[in-house]
Coordinates of C-alpha atoms in Angstrom, one line a residue:
Chain A
X1145 CA 220.3 286.5 194.1
X1146 CA 223.3 288.6 194.7
X1147 CA 224.7 287.9 198.1
X1148 CA 226.1 291.4 198.4
X1149 CA 222.7 293.0 198.0
X1150 CA 222.1 292.5 201.8
X1151 CA 219.0 293.2 203.9
X1152 CA 218.4 296.4 201.9
X1153 CA 217.2 294.9 198.8
X1154 CA 215.4 292.0 200.6
X1155 CA 213.6 294.6 202.7
X1156 CA 212.7 296.5 199.6
X1157 CA 211.3 293.3 197.8
X1158 CA 209.2 292.6 201.0
X1159 CA 207.9 296.1 201.1
X1160 CA 207.1 295.9 197.3
X1161 CA 205.2 292.6 197.8
X1162 CA 203.1 294.2 200.5
X1163 CA 202.3 297.2 198.4
X1164 CA 201.3 295.2 195.3
X1165 CA 199.2 293.0 197.4
X1166 CA 197.5 296.0 198.7
X1167 CA 196.9 297.3 195.2
X1168 CA 195.6 293.8 194.1
X1169 CA 192.8 294.2 196.8
X1170 CA 192.1 297.7 195.5
X1171 CA 193.9 299.9 198.0
X1172 CA 196.0 302.4 195.9
X1173 CA 197.4 304.3 199.0
X1174 CA 200.1 301.9 199.7
X1175 CA 203.7 303.1 198.9
X1176 CA 207.1 301.6 199.2
X1177 CA 209.4 303.6 201.5
X1178 CA 212.3 305.2 199.5
X1179 CA 215.8 305.3 200.8
X1180 CA 216.5 308.2 198.6
X1181 CA 220.0 307.0 197.7
X1182 CA 219.3 306.3 194.0
X1183 CA 220.6 302.7 194.2
X1184 CA 218.9 299.9 192.5
X1185 CA 216.5 299.2 195.5
X1186 CA 215.5 302.8 195.5
X1187 CA 214.9 302.9 192.0
X1188 CA 212.7 299.8 192.1
X1189 CA 210.8 301.5 195.0
X1190 CA 210.2 304.5 192.9
X1191 CA 209.0 302.6 189.9
X1192 CA 206.6 300.5 192.0
X1193 CA 205.1 303.5 193.5
X1194 CA 204.9 305.4 190.3
X1195 CA 203.2 302.6 188.6
X1196 CA 200.7 302.2 191.5
X1197 CA 199.8 305.9 191.2
X1198 CA 199.5 305.6 187.3
X1199 CA 197.2 302.7 187.9
X1200 CA 195.3 304.7 190.4
X1201 CA 194.9 307.6 188.0
X1202 CA 194.0 305.3 185.0
X1203 CA 191.2 303.5 187.1
X1204 CA 189.8 307.0 188.1
X1205 CA 189.9 308.1 184.4
X1206 CA 188.0 305.0 183.4
X1207 CA 185.3 305.4 186.1
X1208 CA 184.7 309.1 185.0
X1209 CA 184.7 308.1 181.3
X1210 CA 182.1 305.3 182.1
X1211 CA 180.0 307.7 184.1
X1212 CA 180.1 310.2 181.1
X1213 CA 179.1 307.5 178.7
X1214 CA 176.2 306.5 180.9
X1215 CA 175.0 310.1 181.2
X1216 CA 175.2 310.4 177.3
X1217 CA 173.3 307.2 177.0
X1218 CA 170.7 308.4 179.4
X1219 CA 170.4 311.7 177.4
X1220 CA 170.0 309.6 174.2
X1221 CA 167.2 307.7 175.8
X1222 CA 165.7 311.0 176.9
X1223 CA 165.9 312.4 173.4
X1224 CA 164.2 309.3 172.2
X1225 CA 161.7 309.6 174.7
X1226 CA 160.9 313.2 173.7
X1227 CA 160.7 311.9 170.1
X1228 CA 158.1 309.4 171.3
X1229 CA 156.3 312.0 173.2
X1230 CA 155.9 313.8 169.8
X1231 CA 154.3 310.6 168.6
X1232 CA 151.9 310.6 171.5
X1233 CA 151.3 314.4 171.0
X1234 CA 149.0 314.1 168.0
X1235 CA 146.7 311.6 170.0
X1236 CA 147.0 313.8 173.1
X1237 CA 145.8 316.8 171.2
X1238 CA 142.7 315.0 169.9
X1239 CA 142.2 313.6 173.4
X1240 CA 142.2 317.1 174.9
X1241 CA 139.8 318.4 172.3
X1242 CA 137.0 316.4 173.8
X1243 CA 137.0 317.8 177.3
X1244 CA 137.9 321.4 176.0
X1245 CA 134.7 321.3 173.9
X1246 CA 132.7 320.4 177.0
X1247 CA 134.4 323.2 179.0
X1248 CA 133.8 325.8 176.4
X1249 CA 130.2 324.9 175.8
X1250 CA 129.3 324.6 179.3
X1251 CA 130.8 328.0 180.2
X1252 CA 128.9 329.5 177.2
X1253 CA 125.8 328.0 178.5
X1254 CA 126.3 329.3 182.0
X1255 CA 127.1 332.8 180.7
X1256 CA 123.8 332.8 179.0
X1257 CA 122.0 332.6 182.4
X1258 CA 123.7 335.3 184.4
X1259 CA 120.8 335.5 186.9
X1260 CA 121.1 331.9 187.9
X1261 CA 122.6 331.1 191.2
X1262 CA 125.4 328.7 191.8
X1263 CA 123.2 326.1 193.3
X1264 CA 120.9 326.2 190.2
X1265 CA 124.0 325.7 188.0
X1266 CA 125.5 323.0 190.3
X1267 CA 125.0 320.1 187.8
X1268 CA 126.8 322.0 185.2
X1269 CA 129.7 322.7 187.6
X1270 CA 129.8 318.9 188.2
X1271 CA 130.2 318.3 184.5
X1272 CA 132.9 321.0 184.4
X1273 CA 134.8 319.3 187.1
X1274 CA 134.6 316.1 185.5
X1275 CA 135.9 317.4 182.1
X1276 CA 138.7 319.3 183.8
X1277 CA 139.8 316.2 185.6
X1278 CA 140.0 314.3 182.4
X1279 CA 142.2 316.9 181.0
X1280 CA 144.4 316.6 184.1
X1281 CA 144.7 313.0 183.7
X1282 CA 145.7 313.2 180.0
X1283 CA 148.3 315.7 180.8
X1284 CA 149.6 313.6 183.8
X1285 CA 150.0 310.6 181.8
X1286 CA 152.2 312.4 179.3
X1287 CA 154.1 314.2 181.9
X1288 CA 155.0 311.0 183.8
X1289 CA 156.2 309.6 180.7
X1290 CA 158.4 312.6 179.9
X1291 CA 160.1 312.6 183.2
X1292 CA 163.8 311.7 183.0
X1293 CA 165.2 308.9 185.1
X1294 CA 168.4 306.9 185.5
X1295 CA 168.2 303.2 184.4
X1296 CA 167.2 301.2 187.6
X1297 CA 165.9 297.8 187.6
X1298 CA 163.6 296.5 190.2
X1299 CA 161.2 293.5 190.5
X1300 CA 158.2 294.3 188.2
X1301 CA 154.8 292.9 187.3
X1302 CA 155.5 291.7 183.8
X1303 CA 152.1 293.2 182.6
X1304 CA 152.7 296.7 183.9
X1305 CA 155.0 298.2 181.1
X1306 CA 152.4 297.0 178.5
X1307 CA 149.4 298.2 180.4
X1308 CA 151.0 301.5 181.2
X1309 CA 151.5 302.1 177.3
X1310 CA 148.0 301.0 176.8
X1311 CA 146.7 303.6 179.4
X1312 CA 148.5 306.2 177.4
X1313 CA 147.6 305.1 174.0
X1314 CA 144.6 303.0 174.3
X1315 CA 142.0 305.9 174.1
X1316 CA 143.7 307.7 171.2
X1317 CA 143.9 304.6 169.4
X1318 CA 140.2 303.7 169.9
X1319 CA 139.1 307.3 169.0
X1320 CA 141.1 307.0 165.8
X1321 CA 138.9 304.0 165.0
X1322 CA 141.5 301.4 165.8
X1323 CA 140.5 298.2 167.7
X1324 CA 142.8 297.4 170.5
X1325 CA 143.1 293.8 171.6
X1326 CA 144.9 292.9 174.9
X1327 CA 145.7 289.2 175.5
X1328 CA 147.3 288.1 178.8
X1329 CA 148.2 284.4 179.4
X1330 CA 148.6 283.9 183.1
X1331 CA 150.5 283.2 185.2
X1332 CA 153.3 285.5 184.4
X1333 CA 156.6 285.7 186.4
X1334 CA 157.9 289.0 187.5
X1335 CA 160.7 290.6 185.5
X1336 CA 163.6 292.4 186.7
X1337 CA 163.1 295.7 184.8
X1338 CA 163.1 299.4 184.6
X1339 CA 159.3 299.8 184.1
X1340 CA 159.4 303.4 182.8
X1341 CA 161.9 302.5 180.0
X1342 CA 160.1 299.3 179.1
X1343 CA 156.8 301.4 179.0
X1344 CA 158.5 303.7 176.5
X1345 CA 159.4 300.6 174.3
X1346 CA 155.6 299.7 174.1
X1347 CA 154.6 303.2 173.6
X1348 CA 156.9 303.4 170.6
X1349 CA 155.6 300.1 169.2
X1350 CA 152.0 301.1 169.7
X1351 CA 152.5 304.7 168.2
X1352 CA 154.1 303.0 165.2
X1353 CA 151.2 300.7 164.9
X1354 CA 149.0 303.7 165.0
X1355 CA 150.8 305.5 162.4
X1356 CA 150.8 302.5 160.1
X1357 CA 147.0 301.9 160.6
X1358 CA 146.0 305.5 160.1
X1359 CA 147.6 305.3 156.6
X1360 CA 144.7 302.9 155.7
X1361 CA 141.0 303.5 156.1
X1362 CA 138.4 300.9 156.4
X1363 CA 137.0 298.9 159.3
X1364 CA 139.8 296.3 159.7
X1365 CA 142.1 298.4 161.6
X1366 CA 143.5 296.6 164.8
X1367 CA 146.5 296.4 166.9
X1368 CA 146.8 293.4 169.3
X1369 CA 149.2 293.3 172.3
X1370 CA 149.8 289.9 174.0
X1371 CA 152.0 288.6 176.7
X1372 CA 152.8 285.0 177.8
X1373 CA 155.4 283.1 179.6
X1374 CA 157.8 280.7 177.7
X1375 CA 160.6 278.7 179.2
X1376 CA 162.3 281.3 181.5
X1377 CA 161.3 284.2 179.5
X1378 CA 158.4 286.6 179.0
X1379 CA 157.3 287.2 175.4
X1380 CA 155.3 290.2 174.2
X1381 CA 153.9 290.6 170.8
X1382 CA 152.6 293.8 169.2
X1383 CA 151.0 293.3 165.9
X1384 CA 148.8 295.3 163.7
X1385 CA 146.7 294.9 160.6
X1386 CA 148.6 297.7 158.8
X1387 CA 150.7 297.6 155.4
X1388 CA 153.5 295.8 157.3
X1389 CA 157.2 296.3 156.7
X1390 CA 158.4 295.4 153.2
X1391 CA 161.0 292.5 153.2
X1392 CA 163.7 294.5 151.8
X1393 CA 163.4 297.1 154.7
X1394 CA 163.1 294.4 157.4
X1395 CA 166.8 294.6 158.5
X1396 CA 166.8 298.5 158.5
X1397 CA 163.9 299.2 160.7
X1398 CA 166.1 299.1 163.8
X1399 CA 168.8 301.3 162.3
X1400 CA 169.0 304.8 164.0
X1401 CA 167.5 307.6 162.0
X1402 CA 165.6 305.1 159.6
X1403 CA 162.2 306.5 159.0
X1404 CA 159.6 306.2 156.3
X1405 CA 157.9 309.5 157.5
X1406 CA 158.2 312.7 155.6
X1407 CA 160.7 315.2 157.0
X1408 CA 159.9 316.9 160.3
X1409 CA 157.5 313.8 161.1
X1410 CA 159.3 311.6 163.3
X1411 CA 163.1 311.2 164.1
X1412 CA 163.5 307.5 163.4
X1413 CA 165.1 307.1 166.7
X1414 CA 162.2 305.2 168.3
X1415 CA 162.9 301.5 167.2
X1416 CA 166.8 301.7 167.7
X1417 CA 166.4 303.1 171.0
X1418 CA 163.6 300.7 171.9
X1419 CA 165.8 297.7 170.9
X1420 CA 168.7 299.4 173.0
X1421 CA 166.4 299.4 176.0
X1422 CA 165.2 295.8 175.6
X1423 CA 168.8 294.7 175.2
X1424 CA 169.9 296.6 178.3
X1425 CA 167.4 294.3 180.0
X1426 CA 169.2 291.2 178.5
X1427 CA 166.3 290.8 176.1
X1428 CA 165.6 290.9 172.3
X1429 CA 163.4 293.1 170.2
X1430 CA 162.7 291.8 166.7
X1431 CA 160.3 292.0 163.8
X1432 CA 159.0 288.6 162.9
X1433 CA 157.7 287.4 159.7
X1434 CA 154.1 286.6 159.9
X1435 CA 151.5 284.9 157.5
X1436 CA 149.1 287.8 158.1
X1437 CA 149.6 291.2 156.6
X1438 CA 150.9 293.7 159.1
X1439 CA 153.8 294.2 161.3
X1440 CA 154.6 291.9 164.2
X1441 CA 157.1 293.0 166.8
X1442 CA 158.3 290.6 169.4
X1443 CA 159.8 291.6 172.7
X1444 CA 161.5 288.8 174.9
X1445 CA 162.7 289.4 178.2
X1446 CA 164.5 286.9 180.3
X1447 CA 163.2 286.1 183.7
X1448 CA 166.0 286.3 186.1
X1449 CA 166.3 287.7 189.6
X1450 CA 169.1 290.2 190.5
X1451 CA 170.9 287.5 192.3
X1452 CA 171.1 285.3 189.3
X1453 CA 169.1 282.6 190.5
Chain B
X371 CA 224.8 316.1 192.5
X372 CA 225.0 318.9 190.1
X373 CA 227.2 317.5 187.4
X374 CA 226.5 320.3 185.1
X375 CA 228.3 323.7 185.2
X376 CA 225.7 326.4 185.2
X377 CA 228.1 329.3 185.7
X378 CA 228.3 330.2 182.0
X379 CA 224.5 330.4 181.7
X380 CA 222.2 333.4 182.2
X381 CA 219.6 332.8 184.8
X382 CA 216.3 334.0 183.4
X383 CA 213.9 332.9 186.2
X384 CA 212.8 330.3 188.7
X385 CA 210.9 329.1 191.7
X386 CA 211.7 327.7 195.0
X387 CA 212.1 324.3 193.2
X388 CA 215.1 325.5 191.0
X389 CA 216.2 327.9 188.3
X390 CA 215.7 328.3 184.4
X391 CA 218.8 329.2 182.5
X392 CA 219.3 330.2 179.0
X393 CA 222.3 328.2 177.5
X394 CA 221.9 329.5 174.0
X395 CA 219.4 331.7 172.3
X396 CA 216.1 329.9 172.5
X397 CA 217.3 327.0 174.5
X398 CA 216.6 326.9 178.0
X399 CA 217.4 324.6 180.8
X400 CA 215.4 323.6 183.9
X401 CA 217.9 323.0 186.8
X402 CA 216.0 321.5 189.9
X403 CA 217.5 321.9 193.3
X404 CA 219.3 318.8 194.4
X405 CA 217.0 316.1 196.0
X406 CA 213.9 317.8 194.6
X407 CA 210.6 316.0 195.4
X408 CA 208.1 317.3 192.8
X409 CA 204.4 317.4 193.7
X410 CA 201.5 318.8 191.7
X411 CA 201.7 322.2 193.3
X412 CA 205.3 322.8 192.7
X413 CA 205.1 321.3 189.2
X414 CA 202.3 323.8 188.4
X415 CA 204.4 326.7 189.8
X416 CA 207.4 325.6 187.8
X417 CA 205.4 325.3 184.6
X418 CA 203.7 328.6 184.9
X419 CA 207.1 330.2 185.6
X420 CA 208.3 328.7 182.4
X421 CA 205.4 330.1 180.4
X422 CA 206.0 333.4 182.0
X423 CA 209.5 333.5 180.9
X424 CA 208.6 332.3 177.3
X425 CA 205.9 335.0 176.9
X426 CA 208.3 337.6 178.2
X427 CA 210.9 336.6 175.4
X428 CA 208.2 336.3 172.8
X429 CA 209.6 333.2 171.2
X430 CA 209.1 329.3 171.5
X431 CA 212.3 327.8 173.1
X432 CA 213.5 324.2 173.5
X433 CA 213.6 323.0 177.0
X434 CA 216.2 320.7 178.6
X435 CA 215.4 319.3 182.0
X436 CA 218.1 317.9 184.2
X437 CA 216.3 315.0 185.8
X438 CA 219.4 313.7 187.8
X439 CA 218.7 316.1 190.6
X440 CA 215.1 314.9 191.0
X441 CA 214.5 312.5 193.9
X442 CA 210.9 311.8 193.3
X443 CA 207.9 312.9 191.2
X444 CA 204.2 311.9 191.8
X445 CA 201.7 311.0 189.1
X446 CA 199.8 314.4 189.4
X447 CA 202.8 316.3 188.7
X448 CA 203.7 314.2 185.8
X449 CA 200.3 315.0 184.3
X450 CA 200.9 318.7 184.8
X451 CA 204.3 318.5 182.8
X452 CA 202.7 316.2 180.1
X453 CA 200.0 318.8 179.6
X454 CA 202.7 321.5 178.6
X455 CA 201.5 323.9 175.8
X456 CA 203.0 323.0 172.5
X457 CA 202.5 326.7 171.5
X458 CA 205.1 327.6 174.2
X459 CA 207.6 325.0 173.9
X460 CA 209.5 323.6 170.7
X461 CA 210.4 320.3 172.3
X462 CA 211.6 318.8 175.5
X463 CA 214.6 316.8 176.3
X464 CA 215.3 315.1 179.5
X465 CA 218.9 314.5 180.8
X466 CA 218.6 311.2 182.6
X467 CA 222.1 309.9 183.7
X468 CA 221.3 308.0 186.6
X469 CA 219.0 304.9 186.9
X470 CA 216.5 306.7 189.0
X471 CA 216.4 309.6 186.5
X472 CA 215.9 307.1 183.8
X473 CA 213.1 305.5 185.7
X474 CA 211.5 309.0 186.3
X475 CA 211.9 310.1 182.7
X476 CA 210.4 306.7 181.4
X477 CA 206.9 307.8 182.3
X478 CA 207.1 310.7 179.9
X479 CA 207.8 308.4 177.0
X480 CA 204.8 306.4 177.5
X481 CA 201.9 306.9 180.1
X482 CA 202.4 310.6 180.3
X483 CA 203.5 311.5 176.9
X484 CA 203.4 315.3 176.1
X485 CA 202.0 316.7 172.8
X486 CA 205.3 317.9 171.5
X487 CA 208.7 316.4 170.7
X488 CA 210.4 314.5 173.5
X489 CA 213.8 313.1 173.9
X490 CA 215.5 311.2 176.6
X491 CA 219.3 311.3 176.8
X492 CA 222.1 310.2 179.1
X493 CA 224.2 313.2 178.9
X494 CA 223.7 316.8 178.6
X495 CA 225.6 317.1 175.4
X496 CA 223.3 314.8 173.6
X497 CA 220.3 316.5 175.0
X498 CA 221.6 320.0 173.9
X499 CA 222.4 318.6 170.3
X500 CA 218.7 317.4 169.9
X501 CA 217.4 320.6 171.6
X502 CA 219.1 322.6 168.9
X503 CA 217.6 320.6 166.3
X504 CA 214.0 320.7 167.7
X505 CA 214.3 324.4 168.3
X506 CA 215.2 324.9 164.6
X507 CA 212.3 322.8 163.4
X508 CA 209.6 323.8 165.8
X509 CA 210.8 327.1 167.3
X510 CA 209.9 330.6 166.3
X511 CA 208.1 333.7 167.5
X512 CA 205.1 333.3 169.6
X513 CA 201.6 333.7 168.0
X514 CA 203.0 332.5 164.7
Chain C
X1407 CA 100.3 316.3 165.9
X1408 CA 103.7 315.2 164.6
X1409 CA 103.7 318.1 162.2
X1410 CA 105.8 320.3 164.5
X1411 CA 108.0 317.4 165.7
X1412 CA 111.7 318.0 164.8
X1413 CA 114.3 315.4 165.9
X1414 CA 118.0 315.4 165.9
X1415 CA 120.3 312.5 166.4
X1416 CA 123.7 313.0 168.1
X1417 CA 126.4 310.5 167.6
X1418 CA 129.7 310.7 169.8
X1419 CA 131.4 308.1 171.9
X1420 CA 132.5 310.6 174.5
X1421 CA 129.7 310.9 177.0
X1422 CA 130.5 314.4 178.2
X1423 CA 130.6 315.7 174.7
X1424 CA 127.4 313.7 173.8
X1425 CA 125.7 315.5 176.6
X1426 CA 126.6 319.1 176.0
X1427 CA 125.9 318.8 172.2
X1428 CA 122.6 317.2 172.9
X1429 CA 121.6 320.1 175.3
X1430 CA 122.5 322.6 172.7
X1431 CA 121.0 320.8 169.8
X1432 CA 117.8 320.3 171.8
X1433 CA 117.2 324.1 171.8
X1434 CA 115.9 323.8 168.2
X1435 CA 114.5 320.3 168.2
X1436 CA 111.6 318.7 170.0
X1437 CA 113.4 315.3 170.2
X1438 CA 117.1 314.9 170.9
X1439 CA 118.3 311.3 170.6
X1440 CA 121.7 310.1 171.5
X1441 CA 123.9 307.3 170.1
X1442 CA 127.2 306.3 171.7
X1443 CA 128.7 304.6 168.5
X1444 CA 128.1 303.8 164.9
X1445 CA 126.1 300.7 165.3
X1446 CA 123.7 302.3 167.7
X1447 CA 123.4 305.2 165.5
X1448 CA 122.5 303.0 162.5
X1449 CA 120.0 301.2 164.6
X1450 CA 118.2 304.5 165.5
X1451 CA 118.6 305.7 161.9
X1452 CA 117.0 302.6 160.4
X1453 CA 113.9 302.9 162.7
X1454 CA 113.3 306.6 162.6
X1455 CA 113.6 309.7 160.7
X1456 CA 115.6 312.6 161.8
X1457 CA 115.8 316.2 160.6
X1458 CA 119.5 316.5 161.5
X1459 CA 122.3 314.1 162.3
X1460 CA 125.2 315.4 164.2
X1461 CA 128.2 312.8 164.3
X1462 CA 131.8 312.4 165.4
X1463 CA 134.1 311.1 162.7
X1464 CA 136.4 308.5 164.5
X1465 CA 134.6 306.1 166.7
X1466 CA 135.5 302.6 167.7
X1467 CA 133.2 300.6 165.5
X1468 CA 131.8 302.6 162.6
X1469 CA 133.5 305.5 161.0
X1470 CA 131.5 308.7 160.8
X1471 CA 132.1 308.6 157.2
X1472 CA 130.2 305.3 156.8
X1473 CA 127.2 306.8 158.6
X1474 CA 127.3 309.7 156.2
X1475 CA 127.5 307.4 153.3
X1476 CA 124.5 305.3 154.7
X1477 CA 122.6 308.6 154.9
X1478 CA 123.5 309.6 151.2
X1479 CA 122.2 306.2 150.3
X1480 CA 119.2 305.9 152.4
X1481 CA 118.1 309.4 153.6
X1482 CA 119.4 311.7 150.8
X1483 CA 117.3 314.6 152.3
X1484 CA 118.6 314.4 155.8
X1485 CA 121.3 317.1 156.5
X1486 CA 124.4 316.2 158.4
X1487 CA 127.0 317.9 160.6
X1488 CA 130.1 316.4 161.3
X1489 CA 132.0 317.3 164.7
X1490 CA 135.6 316.3 164.9
X1491 CA 138.9 316.9 166.7
X1492 CA 140.9 314.9 164.3
X1493 CA 140.5 315.2 160.5
X1494 CA 143.0 314.7 157.8
X1495 CA 142.5 316.8 154.6
X1496 CA 141.3 313.7 152.8
X1497 CA 138.6 313.1 155.5
X1498 CA 137.5 316.7 155.3
X1499 CA 137.1 316.5 151.5
X1500 CA 135.2 313.3 151.7
X1501 CA 132.8 314.9 154.4
X1502 CA 132.2 317.9 152.1
X1503 CA 131.8 315.6 149.1
X1504 CA 129.1 313.7 151.0
X1505 CA 127.4 317.1 151.4
X1506 CA 127.8 317.4 155.2
X1507 CA 128.9 320.4 157.2
X1508 CA 132.1 320.1 159.3
X1509 CA 132.9 321.6 162.7
X1510 CA 136.2 321.3 164.5
X1511 CA 136.7 320.5 168.2
X1512 CA 137.0 322.3 170.4
X1513 CA 134.0 324.6 169.9
X1514 CA 131.8 326.7 172.1
X1515 CA 128.0 326.9 172.1
X1516 CA 127.9 329.8 169.5
X1517 CA 130.0 328.0 166.9
X1518 CA 128.0 324.9 167.4
X1519 CA 124.6 326.8 166.8
X1520 CA 126.0 328.4 163.8
X1521 CA 127.1 325.2 162.4
X1522 CA 123.7 323.6 162.9
X1523 CA 122.1 326.6 161.2
X1524 CA 124.5 326.2 158.3
X1525 CA 123.7 322.4 158.1
X1526 CA 120.0 323.1 158.0
X1527 CA 120.5 325.3 155.2
X1528 CA 120.2 328.6 156.7

């Protein structure tokens, strides 16, 4: 070190060290005082300050871009959710036709007896109420599903996403003549999950099964949903007795926009977004080869607490 | 520390931070006041003044900036200057004779690079020669 | 004594729908019998005769189509009316090919009565 540099440079070096220590601990407000003389020490002070400012700006830019990316991802998930809603819609329309029929015929019958009192018609009002409540439940189920939410994980009952999807699709499946089997192997550990997003995955898988099974007639139309714990993971299987996925398409089914449906009937986003959601949870979604005909999808979720134990 | 003789130049505008001079047709020079400490606000005002001058003249000049007079410049003001509109400026040359000026100018070469031709030079003469060339290549009437 | 007896079988797995269809059908029949699914329906069909069968198409165990086929094979003279909220074009064709009337849900009392009349050949 140059002995003629004197206290000035040493003081500057000390100040620089302090500032960089501050920055290392995340405090970007620290600055080296400037002498303003334009000498080597002053220039070094300027350079350190300017570099700290640039780092501060770059970190802020990065945070902002990360936030924008997250929002874009949320929107993509929402778009896929709406597409999945489209898948639900045909089943829901059918579901609504039942209580609608009840309401229309009851109202017609009541109109045909205008002289009757409310008390005399009380049983019919009971039936009307029941029918309307059913319609409300059907709509509620769908509306809850459509609600947008940010990705948040919390301790969740492993059965819940699967059962919530079965609540939404179980009746439409049965009405379509499809047998629904549910197998749960207890005990199951809790999972750390965003239940709504996982429900979306199961709705997608069940809706795909329904679409595959509707293509075929006959009485052996079945979808089975099962869950069991295996070695630090929870494994769900959704399989159907439909035509299955041909071998040469097996690697493509998870591609975005891959669809076998005619134009206008399905976006092909479902499986790719479902896989994205499962992977966000640290898990895997795969199509397994099975000896039986039909498609067999497996969702594996790790069992881990948020504290990594 | 002026170091450059502005007396032969025509002053065409300026702010509290300094003046803009025309040294040759379509070559302007920004001359900050000695010891200038640039912040985002003063940078914005200086750039807006530059745009005003350019629009008034109707053609795209090259700009030479005498950085030696500048004492400090913060990150926000650098970003203002890095965002200069290429439709209103043919190119930007920085005169950085002192070590401090070189330090200041360096950030424009990398982290805050503007979207138009940029040059950094030790002397005014070199900066002017480069500015002439840039003006020929990228200058012209506005809106063209 | 059984000469005036007319009976109708209503098959639908939705309890509320079954109820209102039974009520309206019962206006024109002396006996209105309900079945909640395909196998119950077949059991009732095998053990009795009906003047009209009203059935949903999609049910958990037996398709309405299979009921229609059974009728064609075993009770060819019995008219049938299919009530459904979910029918693809192929299904509709098959229903008509099997000689049954078709009524889409949702419907009101007037539409149901008209469909019953059509099914009975009126």
